[in-house]
Amino acid sequence: MKVECVQEKLQKILSQAEKISGKHLNLPVLSCILLEAKKGQLAIRSTNLDLGFESCLPAKIDEEGVLAVPSVLLSSFVSNLQGEKNVKLKGDANTLSVITSKNRTVIKCLPPEDFPTIPEVPKEHSFEVNVGDFVKGLKAVWYSSSISSVKPELSSVYIYPEDGMVVFAATDSFRLAEKRVKTKTSDFERLLIPFKNIPEIIRILEGERDMVEVRVSKNQIAFVFGGTYLTSRVIDGTFPDYRQIIPKEFKTEAVLLKEDLARSLKMATIFSDNFNQVSMSIAPSEKKFELTTKNNTLGENTTALDAALSGEGAEANFNYRYVADCLQSIDTDSVSLSFAGPSRPVVIRGVGDRSFTYLVMPMNR
């Protein structure tokens, strides 16, 4: 292999590929990045068997070839080549030489034939969506997934098409988040993306603009954009029918500024107990909405909030972290908290925005 390419572009792709490369004692080549020089471009691939990444950059190819290079070593070295415009890569079966005007290093390689094939997802079931909207959909719900692997369908983000929308949902059985984003077309089967893959998908998509092509098959989902191809394994399971647990009628509602609620919940962290419990007390007839936290060792705190209240009086205890988590997903200045009654969940939404719905179950007293 003999290749010359732009250092800045090489560094960007290597940094993306490196974080997806895996650590596998039985398959050491997973800790490598596969470099393939062919037809005027350098293809860079990495995988951890859950995620697969491939991106190409223009390059001057004097000699084609394929090498499996330790990812952290190569990425770290190239990222430290300050002030270098171009980088030359020269390799044989066992080593890769990285050459610049001021540096020359030799990195030992692994056999490239051991590198796994990245799954190719056909275009048969695909749709296009704005990258920013898709990332927003993932970010709006993924934190509600279960971190336990006992029920894989809960340790995932559920994605499905409905009425010209792509719907994202996640739950750990204590809270539920749903986000809807518009798309041009959406012809695909319902799918579950593993929770642990979501941060990397967000990280790679987040820096992109315009549209991303999303391809879906029985076992994989793929994202195609700007010369980059990213795949993720999907879970074979059935997501619970969560619609039936979202209340349709409410007895009490509070509307207040998101910033005020966030500030009061942050204060609650100071006096909360081991269960992160915060008590909400609403008395519309007295125009009173209070949040109380108690700690037998430290003391207690009660915060009164300015809010527009309607309906019956209500009292309930919640995990304050669960309530606070959803505020990042609400774009409006004001939020509504709708209570369906004792031992029923509270539904939180942005005022005037039905694209995001968040549900939290109350805690036992």
Short mmCIF file of C-alpha atoms in Angstrom, two decimals, residues 146-155:
data_model
loop_
_atom_site.label_atom_id
_atom_site.label_comp_id
_atom_site.label_asym_id
_atom_site.label_seq_id
_atom_site.Cartn_x
_atom_site.Cartn_y
_atom_site.Cartn_z
CA SER A 146 -33.28 0.20 31.03
CA ILE A 147 -29.58 -0.32 31.75
CA SER A 148 -30.25 -3.94 32.68
CA SER A 149 -29.82 -6.64 30.05
CA VAL A 150 -32.39 -8.95 31.68
CA LYS A 151 -35.07 -7.68 29.28
CA PRO A 152 -33.27 -6.71 26.05
CA GLU A 153 -36.42 -5.12 24.60
CA LEU A 154 -36.37 -2.57 27.45
CA SER A 155 -32.63 -2.01 27.13
#
